[in-house]
Tab-separated table of C-alpha atoms and ligand atoms in Angstrom:
chain	number	residue	atom	x	y	z
A	126	MET	CA	-0.224	0.066	-0.084
A	127	ALA	CA	1.343	3.384	-0.568
A	128	LYS	CA	2.661	5.671	2.583
A	129	PRO	CA	0.620	8.393	3.848
A	130	GLY	CA	1.305	11.924	2.297
A	131	THR	CA	1.573	10.370	-0.786
A	132	THR	CA	-1.994	11.170	-2.130
A	133	GLY	CA	-0.572	14.434	-1.615
A	134	TYR	CA	0.701	14.088	-5.557
A	135	LEU	CA	-2.775	13.863	-6.893
A	136	GLN	CA	-4.728	16.329	-4.618
A	137	ASP	CA	-4.993	18.994	-7.272
A	138	PHE	CA	-6.631	16.457	-9.476
A	139	PRO	CA	-10.312	15.544	-10.256
A	140	PRO	CA	-11.449	12.328	-8.327
A	141	PRO	CA	-10.807	9.068	-9.967
A	142	PRO	CA	-12.425	8.316	-13.222
A	143	ALA	CA	-15.821	6.333	-13.244
A	144	GLY	CA	-14.950	2.483	-13.189
A	145	ALA	CA	-11.293	3.157	-11.682
A	146	ALA	CA	-11.890	0.943	-8.560
A	147	GLN	CA	-12.859	-1.978	-10.406
A	148	SER	CA	-10.041	-1.480	-12.982
A	149	ALA	CA	-8.008	-1.620	-9.555
A	150	LYS	CA	-9.779	-4.802	-8.642
A	151	LEU	CA	-8.692	-6.469	-11.782
A	152	MET	CA	-5.335	-5.058	-12.045
A	153	ARG	CA	-4.477	-6.332	-8.278
A	154	GLU	CA	-6.378	-10.349	-9.410
A	155	PHE	CA	-4.208	-10.202	-12.564
A	156	ALA	CA	-1.106	-9.522	-10.747
A	157	ALA	CA	-1.583	-11.938	-7.767
A	158	ARG	CA	-2.689	-14.680	-9.819
A	159	HIS	CA	0.635	-14.305	-12.333
A	160	GLY	CA	2.774	-13.830	-9.575
A	161	ALA	CA	1.590	-16.987	-8.246
A	162	GLU	CA	2.326	-18.379	-11.369
A	163	GLY	CA	5.690	-17.332	-11.106
A	164	ARG	CA	4.917	-15.353	-14.074
A	165	ARG	CA	7.219	-11.781	-14.018
A	166	VAL	CA	4.458	-8.972	-14.859
A	167	VAL	CA	5.536	-5.662	-16.860
A	168	LEU	CA	3.283	-2.228	-16.722
A	169	VAL	CA	3.603	-0.680	-20.284
A	170	THR	CA	1.505	2.540	-20.223
A	171	SER	CA	1.442	3.879	-23.615
A	172	GLY	CA	-0.016	7.025	-25.578
A	173	GLY	CA	-0.706	10.575	-24.791
A	174	THR	CA	-2.645	12.291	-22.121
A	175	LYS	CA	-5.678	14.790	-22.681
A	176	VAL	CA	-5.333	17.878	-20.585
A	177	PRO	CA	-8.917	19.461	-20.384
A	178	LEU	CA	-9.311	23.179	-20.528
A	179	GLU	CA	-13.000	23.177	-19.228
A	180	SER	CA	-14.184	21.140	-16.437
A	181	ARG	CA	-17.337	20.386	-18.758
A	182	THR	CA	-14.815	19.820	-21.245
A	183	VAL	CA	-14.927	20.893	-24.763
A	184	ARG	CA	-11.270	22.090	-25.564
A	185	PHE	CA	-8.221	20.112	-24.417
A	186	LEU	CA	-4.455	19.708	-25.426
A	187	ASP	CA	-3.058	16.461	-26.501
A	188	ASN	CA	0.421	15.056	-27.987
A	189	PHE	CA	1.743	13.610	-30.868
A	190	SER	CA	2.089	9.953	-29.648
A	191	SER	CA	-0.056	6.898	-31.417
A	192	GLY	CA	0.788	4.532	-28.700
A	193	TRP	CA	2.540	2.175	-31.470
A	194	ARG	CA	6.182	1.995	-28.913
A	195	GLY	CA	3.789	0.584	-25.913
A	196	ALA	CA	1.349	-1.561	-28.123
A	197	ALA	CA	4.478	-3.126	-30.380
A	198	SER	CA	6.449	-3.641	-26.562
A	199	ALA	CA	3.694	-5.036	-25.123
A	200	GLU	CA	3.808	-7.938	-27.578
A	201	HIS	CA	7.438	-8.389	-27.623
A	202	PHE	CA	6.769	-9.140	-23.841
A	203	LEU	CA	4.269	-11.664	-23.851
A	204	GLU	CA	6.174	-13.451	-26.628
A	205	ALA	CA	9.451	-13.043	-23.957
A	206	GLY	CA	6.900	-14.870	-21.147
A	207	TYR	CA	5.641	-11.910	-19.439
A	208	ALA	CA	2.157	-11.147	-18.520
A	209	VAL	CA	1.455	-7.351	-19.648
A	210	LEU	CA	-0.636	-4.960	-17.804
A	211	PHE	CA	-1.546	-2.674	-20.768
A	212	LEU	CA	-2.655	1.141	-19.493
A	213	HIS	CA	-2.953	2.978	-23.143
A	214	ARG	CA	-4.680	6.052	-23.701
A	215	HIS	CA	-8.445	5.057	-24.876
A	216	ARG	CA	-8.038	4.577	-29.108
A	217	SER	CA	-4.539	4.700	-29.188
A	218	MET	CA	-2.721	1.590	-30.605
A	219	SER	CA	-3.430	-2.153	-29.322
A	220	PRO	CA	-1.038	-4.940	-29.447
A	221	TYR	CA	-1.677	-6.818	-32.388
A	222	SER	CA	-4.885	-4.696	-33.872
A	223	ARG	CA	-1.976	-2.090	-34.479
A	224	ARG	CA	-0.766	-3.544	-37.644
A	225	TYR	CA	-4.038	-2.954	-38.852
A	226	ALA	CA	-5.205	0.316	-37.750
A	227	THR	CA	-5.229	2.192	-40.837
A	228	LEU	CA	-7.659	0.097	-42.450
A	229	ASP	CA	-11.338	0.970	-43.152
A	230	TRP	CA	-12.110	-2.661	-41.825
A	231	LEU	CA	-15.429	-2.309	-44.073
A	232	ASP	CA	-13.321	-2.125	-47.344
A	233	THR	CA	-11.432	-6.102	-45.900
A	234	LEU	CA	-14.769	-7.393	-45.648
A	235	ARG	CA	-17.512	-9.335	-48.279
A	236	LEU	CA	-20.400	-10.819	-48.321
A	237	VAL	CA	-20.450	-14.352	-49.624
A	238	PRO	CA	-24.261	-15.827	-50.521
A	239	ALA	CA	-24.975	-18.751	-48.193
A	240	GLU	CA	-27.312	-21.820	-49.349
A	241	ASP	CA	-30.333	-20.115	-47.568
A	242	PHE	CA	-30.397	-17.403	-48.999
A	243	THR	CA	-28.749	-15.091	-46.613
A	244	SER	CA	-25.355	-14.160	-47.025
A	245	ARG	CA	-22.112	-14.554	-44.925
A	246	VAL	CA	-19.163	-12.453	-43.999
A	247	GLU	CA	-15.875	-13.469	-45.134
A	248	ALA	CA	-12.405	-11.260	-45.241
A	249	GLU	CA	-10.154	-10.550	-47.750
A	250	GLN	CA	-7.181	-11.932	-46.393
A	251	CYS	CA	-4.735	-9.966	-48.834
A	252	LEU	CA	-5.727	-6.894	-47.438
A	253	LEU	CA	-4.412	-8.443	-43.945
A	254	PRO	CA	-0.893	-8.898	-44.715
A	255	GLY	CA	0.477	-11.307	-41.881
A	256	ILE	CA	-3.054	-12.140	-40.122
A	257	VAL	CA	-2.526	-15.719	-39.418
A	258	PRO	CA	0.334	-15.138	-37.272
A	259	VAL	CA	-1.078	-12.153	-35.509
A	260	LEU	CA	-4.118	-13.843	-34.926
A	261	GLU	CA	-2.667	-17.272	-33.793
A	262	GLN	CA	-0.499	-15.216	-31.233
A	263	TYR	CA	-3.570	-12.792	-30.346
A	264	GLN	CA	-5.566	-15.848	-29.717
A	265	ARG	CA	-2.788	-17.534	-27.490
A	266	VAL	CA	-2.469	-14.577	-25.495
A	267	ARG	CA	-6.612	-14.822	-25.255
A	268	GLU	CA	-6.629	-18.460	-23.824
A	269	GLN	CA	-3.680	-18.089	-21.648
A	270	GLY	CA	-5.069	-14.291	-20.216
A	271	THR	CA	-1.716	-13.004	-20.073
A	272	LEU	CA	-2.766	-9.235	-21.280
A	273	LEU	CA	-4.799	-6.842	-19.227
A	274	THR	CA	-5.796	-4.057	-20.563
A	275	VAL	CA	-6.758	-0.534	-18.956
A	276	ASP	CA	-7.389	2.534	-20.749
A	277	PHE	CA	-7.383	6.189	-19.716
A	278	GLY	CA	-8.394	9.656	-21.481
A	279	THR	CA	-6.914	12.207	-19.914
A	280	LEU	CA	-4.167	13.134	-17.203
A	281	SER	CA	-5.735	12.544	-14.304
A	282	ASP	CA	-7.244	9.213	-15.185
A	283	TYR	CA	-4.073	8.330	-16.233
A	284	LEU	CA	-2.143	9.454	-12.783
A	285	HIS	CA	-5.043	7.625	-10.884
A	286	LEU	CA	-4.628	4.366	-13.070
A	287	LEU	CA	-0.805	4.611	-12.497
A	288	ARG	CA	-0.898	5.013	-8.887
A	289	ALA	CA	-3.451	1.828	-8.799
A	290	ALA	CA	-1.058	0.109	-11.335
A	291	ALA	CA	1.771	0.375	-8.975
A	292	GLU	CA	-0.053	-0.800	-6.034
A	293	ALA	CA	-1.168	-3.890	-7.653
A	294	LEU	CA	2.346	-4.598	-9.079
A	295	SER	CA	4.127	-3.854	-5.995
A	296	PRO	CA	3.379	-7.358	-3.780
A	297	LEU	CA	5.511	-8.745	-6.898
A	298	GLY	CA	8.482	-6.972	-5.578
A	299	SER	CA	11.692	-7.107	-8.167
A	300	SER	CA	9.610	-9.546	-10.646
A	301	ALA	CA	7.582	-6.498	-11.445
A	302	MET	CA	8.606	-4.221	-14.173
A	303	PHE	CA	7.251	-0.714	-15.149
A	304	TYR	CA	7.829	0.210	-18.735
A	305	LEU	CA	6.588	3.926	-18.808
A	306	ALA	CA	6.335	4.885	-22.484
A	307	ALA	CA	3.209	6.960	-22.387
A	308	ALA	CA	3.675	10.800	-23.236
A	309	VAL	CA	2.186	12.299	-20.187
A	310	SER	CA	2.069	15.615	-20.021
A	311	ASP	CA	3.711	18.358	-18.067
A	312	PHE	CA	1.523	20.995	-17.811
A	313	TYR	CA	-2.003	20.910	-16.149
A	314	ILE	CA	-4.759	23.374	-14.714
A	315	PRO	CA	-5.508	22.525	-11.362
A	316	ALA	CA	-9.242	21.203	-11.083
A	317	SER	CA	-10.068	24.205	-8.780
A	318	GLU	CA	-8.724	26.420	-11.120
A	319	MET	CA	-10.260	25.170	-14.556
A	320	PRO	CA	-13.681	27.308	-15.475
A	321	GLU	CA	-16.607	25.071	-15.560
A	322	HIS	CA	-18.045	25.985	-18.966
A	323	LYS	CA	-17.004	26.248	-22.344
A	324	ILE	CA	-14.655	29.031	-22.589
A	325	GLU	CA	-16.291	31.854	-24.769
A	326	SER	CA	-13.997	33.088	-27.783
A	327	SER	CA	-15.984	36.825	-27.457
A	328	SER	CA	-13.682	37.823	-24.784
A	329	GLY	CA	-10.843	37.909	-27.003
A	330	PRO	CA	-7.436	35.911	-27.305
A	331	LEU	CA	-7.030	33.084	-24.714
A	332	GLN	CA	-4.072	33.596	-22.162
A	333	ILE	CA	-3.606	30.395	-19.687
A	334	THR	CA	-1.303	29.816	-17.049
A	335	MET	CA	-0.378	25.986	-16.496
A	336	LYS	CA	0.941	24.655	-13.347
A	337	MET	CA	3.803	21.799	-13.657
A	338	VAL	CA	2.649	18.407	-13.417
A	339	PRO	CA	4.226	16.440	-10.338
A	340	LYS	CA	6.390	13.790	-11.307
A	341	MET	CA	4.753	10.531	-10.534
A	342	LEU	CA	8.407	8.419	-10.826
A	343	SER	CA	9.143	9.996	-7.633
A	344	PRO	CA	6.103	8.399	-5.278
A	345	LEU	CA	6.163	5.194	-7.660
A	346	VAL	CA	10.028	4.437	-7.115
A	347	LYS	CA	10.019	5.471	-3.384
A	348	ASP	CA	6.878	4.607	-2.089
A	349	TRP	CA	4.403	3.012	-4.410
A	350	ALA	CA	6.817	-0.510	-5.863
A	351	PRO	CA	9.929	0.306	-4.144
A	352	ASN	CA	11.449	-2.674	-5.197
A	353	ALA	CA	10.473	-3.142	-8.926
A	354	PHE	CA	12.497	-2.665	-12.212
A	355	VAL	CA	11.409	0.671	-13.129
A	356	ILE	CA	12.128	1.932	-17.061
A	357	SER	CA	11.079	5.448	-17.897
A	358	PHE	CA	11.567	7.128	-21.548
A	359	LYS	CA	12.650	10.417	-22.251
A	360	LEU	CA	11.996	12.110	-25.660
A	361	GLU	CA	13.376	14.998	-27.054
A	362	THR	CA	13.661	16.738	-30.203
A	363	ASP	CA	17.070	18.153	-30.061
A	364	ALA	CA	19.724	14.939	-30.359
A	365	THR	CA	22.478	16.750	-28.286
A	366	ILE	CA	20.657	17.110	-25.046
A	367	LEU	CA	19.059	13.360	-25.282
A	368	VAL	CA	21.450	11.780	-22.993
A	369	PRO	CA	22.149	14.722	-20.575
A	370	ARG	CA	18.569	14.500	-20.235
A	371	ALA	CA	18.106	11.361	-19.512
A	372	ARG	CA	21.105	10.908	-17.157
A	373	LYS	CA	19.607	13.862	-14.898
A	374	ALA	CA	16.553	11.644	-14.862
A	375	LEU	CA	18.261	8.493	-13.224
A	376	GLU	CA	19.952	10.667	-10.944
A	377	THR	CA	17.129	12.442	-9.708
A	378	TYR	CA	14.821	9.476	-9.314
A	379	ARG	CA	17.366	6.471	-8.841
A	380	HIS	CA	15.530	4.181	-11.163
A	381	GLN	CA	16.897	1.477	-13.434
A	382	VAL	CA	16.624	2.569	-16.779
A	383	VAL	CA	15.708	5.348	-19.158
A	384	VAL	CA	15.134	4.348	-22.848
A	385	ALA	CA	15.921	7.819	-24.578
A	386	ASN	CA	15.055	8.640	-28.167
A	387	VAL	CA	14.433	11.387	-30.760
A	388	LEU	CA	11.047	12.062	-32.366
A	389	ASP	CA	11.874	11.673	-35.994
A	390	THR	CA	14.299	8.928	-35.180
A	391	ARG	CA	12.286	6.968	-32.973
A	392	ARG	CA	11.352	4.154	-35.077
A	393	SER	CA	14.642	3.173	-35.847
A	394	SER	CA	17.167	4.119	-32.633
A	395	VAL	CA	16.718	4.374	-28.857
A	396	VAL	CA	19.574	4.632	-26.274
A	397	MET	CA	19.482	2.407	-22.974
A	398	VAL	CA	20.645	4.844	-20.588
A	399	THR	CA	21.940	3.295	-17.053
A	400	ARG	CA	24.302	4.447	-14.320
A	401	ASP	CA	26.988	3.262	-15.713
A	402	CYS	CA	26.568	2.698	-19.339
A	403	GLU	CA	24.592	3.898	-22.332
A	404	THR	CA	23.748	1.231	-25.289
A	405	CYS	CA	22.755	2.531	-28.483
A	406	LEU	CA	20.116	0.251	-30.000
A	407	SER	CA	18.875	0.423	-33.951
A	408	ILE	CA	17.406	-1.004	-36.745
A	409	SER	CA	19.221	-1.447	-40.020
A	410	GLU	CA	17.839	-1.120	-43.544
A	411	ALA	CA	17.618	-4.523	-43.798
A	412	GLU	CA	16.020	-5.345	-40.624
A	413	ALA	CA	13.633	-2.709	-40.928
A	414	GLU	CA	12.696	-4.280	-44.233
A	415	ALA	CA	12.510	-7.705	-43.250
A	416	GLY	CA	10.027	-6.457	-40.504
A	417	VAL	CA	12.093	-6.572	-37.417
A	418	GLU	CA	10.918	-3.899	-35.060
A	419	ILE	CA	13.031	-1.678	-32.372
A	420	GLU	CA	10.543	-2.767	-29.222
A	421	GLU	CA	11.881	-6.297	-30.188
A	422	LYS	CA	15.673	-5.254	-29.234
A	423	ILE	CA	14.305	-3.069	-26.370
A	424	VAL	CA	12.370	-5.657	-24.836
A	425	LYS	CA	15.559	-8.502	-25.514
A	426	ASP	CA	17.791	-6.113	-23.626
A	427	LEU	CA	15.496	-5.205	-20.800
A	428	LYS	CA	14.487	-8.700	-20.055
A	429	PHE	CA	18.255	-9.376	-19.731
A	430	ARG	CA	18.890	-6.440	-17.383
A	431	HIS	CA	15.681	-7.287	-15.477
A	432	THR	CA	17.359	-10.870	-14.875
A	433	ASN	CA	20.170	-9.633	-13.478
A	434	PHE	CA	18.122	-6.867	-11.263
A	435	ILE	CA	16.193	-9.662	-9.568
A	436	GLU	CA	19.409	-11.771	-9.310
A	437	GLN	CA	20.847	-8.968	-7.353
A	438	GLN	CA	18.240	-8.401	-4.896
B	219	PAZ	O1	3.678	6.681	-29.418
B	219	PAZ	P1	4.420	6.629	-30.393
B	219	PAZ	O2	5.411	5.365	-30.606
B	219	PAZ	O3	4.041	7.536	-31.562
B	219	PAZ	O4	5.829	7.198	-29.171
B	219	PAZ	C1	6.183	6.821	-28.446
B	219	PAZ	C2	6.826	7.720	-27.343
B	219	PAZ	C3	7.781	8.899	-28.420
B	219	PAZ	C4	6.300	8.976	-26.834
B	219	PAZ	C5	7.832	7.067	-26.553
B	219	PAZ	O5	9.078	6.270	-27.083
B	219	PAZ	C6	8.358	7.650	-25.216
B	219	PAZ	O6	9.066	8.414	-25.394
B	219	PAZ	N1	7.830	8.674	-24.377
B	219	PAZ	C7	8.284	9.480	-23.235
B	219	PAZ	C8	7.658	10.891	-23.870
B	219	PAZ	C9	8.452	11.834	-22.788
B	219	PAZ	O7	7.773	12.419	-22.103
B	219	PAZ	O8	9.574	12.059	-22.804
C-alpha cells in the first residue's frame, strides 16, 4: 500500500474516473494470479494524455503519441513470457490490431451468398498482411489470460490508474517491471482553477497559465513499488541534449533505465541509459525491410537487465 502522504500528489486533480475501483481490482487480481504462477509482470503505459481546459470539457491539449511503441512492446513482452498490464490512451494503438489500424474494416470484408439465401461475411485475407500468425498470437494470449488492458483519457485518469497499477504490482517485488512509454503532459490546469463552462471566444485571445505536473516517478520508485524494476522514457527533438537529460532523470529518480529517443528517429534508434553505461540500439534498413522492430530489441535488452536485477536482490 502507498505510504501516508503520497495521495498529496493527486490532490489538485479531479477524482478517479468512473470504473477506477473495478480496474484497480482487476489489476490486483491479474498481478496476484501471474505472480503466484511465477510469471514476471510488466506494466506498459502507452499513448498521450488529454489535458482539459474546461471541466465540462469542450477543448483540451493533446500530443503526438500514437501508442505504437507501447503496443509493439507489449507484444514483444508477451512473446518473452511476461504477463502484460497495458495501460493505454483510449483509442490509441493496441497490441496486435495496431498493424491494421489504418485499414477501413468495411473494405476488408465481403458478402458471400449462403445456401439459405442469406449472406455470410468473409475477410479479404490479401488485405490483411500477416494476419494468420498475428491472429494465432492474439488468440494464444487471450487463452492464457496474459494481457490485461485498461484505458485512460485524461492526464488525471492516467495518474490515478498509474497509482492503482503500481499498488497492484508492488507485492511482486523485483519481478514487476514498469515500462513507462506513455507521453504524459508536463502541464495541467488544477481542477480548482479550471472554468466550468466552455471558454467564450468573444472575450478575445486566450491566455492560460498551467502548472507543472508532479513527477509520479518519484513516489512510484520511493513508495508505491520500491522493489520493482523501473524504466522511464525520455523524448527530445534536439539529439544533443538527449543523453544528458536522460542521465539527469536517472540521478533524480534513482530508477534503473531510461530509454532515450528523438522524435524523428524513434522507430529506428534508441539509447538505453543506465547509471554506468549507454547502449545504442538501432534497426538497419535491411532489418526494417525484414519487419524487425526496434521494440523487439528494447524488450530483449530489458529482459536481460531485469534478470540481472532480480538476481542481485
Ligand atoms: O507512441 P509513439 O510510438 O508514437 O511514440 C513513442 C514515444 C515517443 C511517446 C515514447 O517512445 C516516449 O519517448 N515516451 C515518453 C515521452 C516523454 O514524456 O518524454
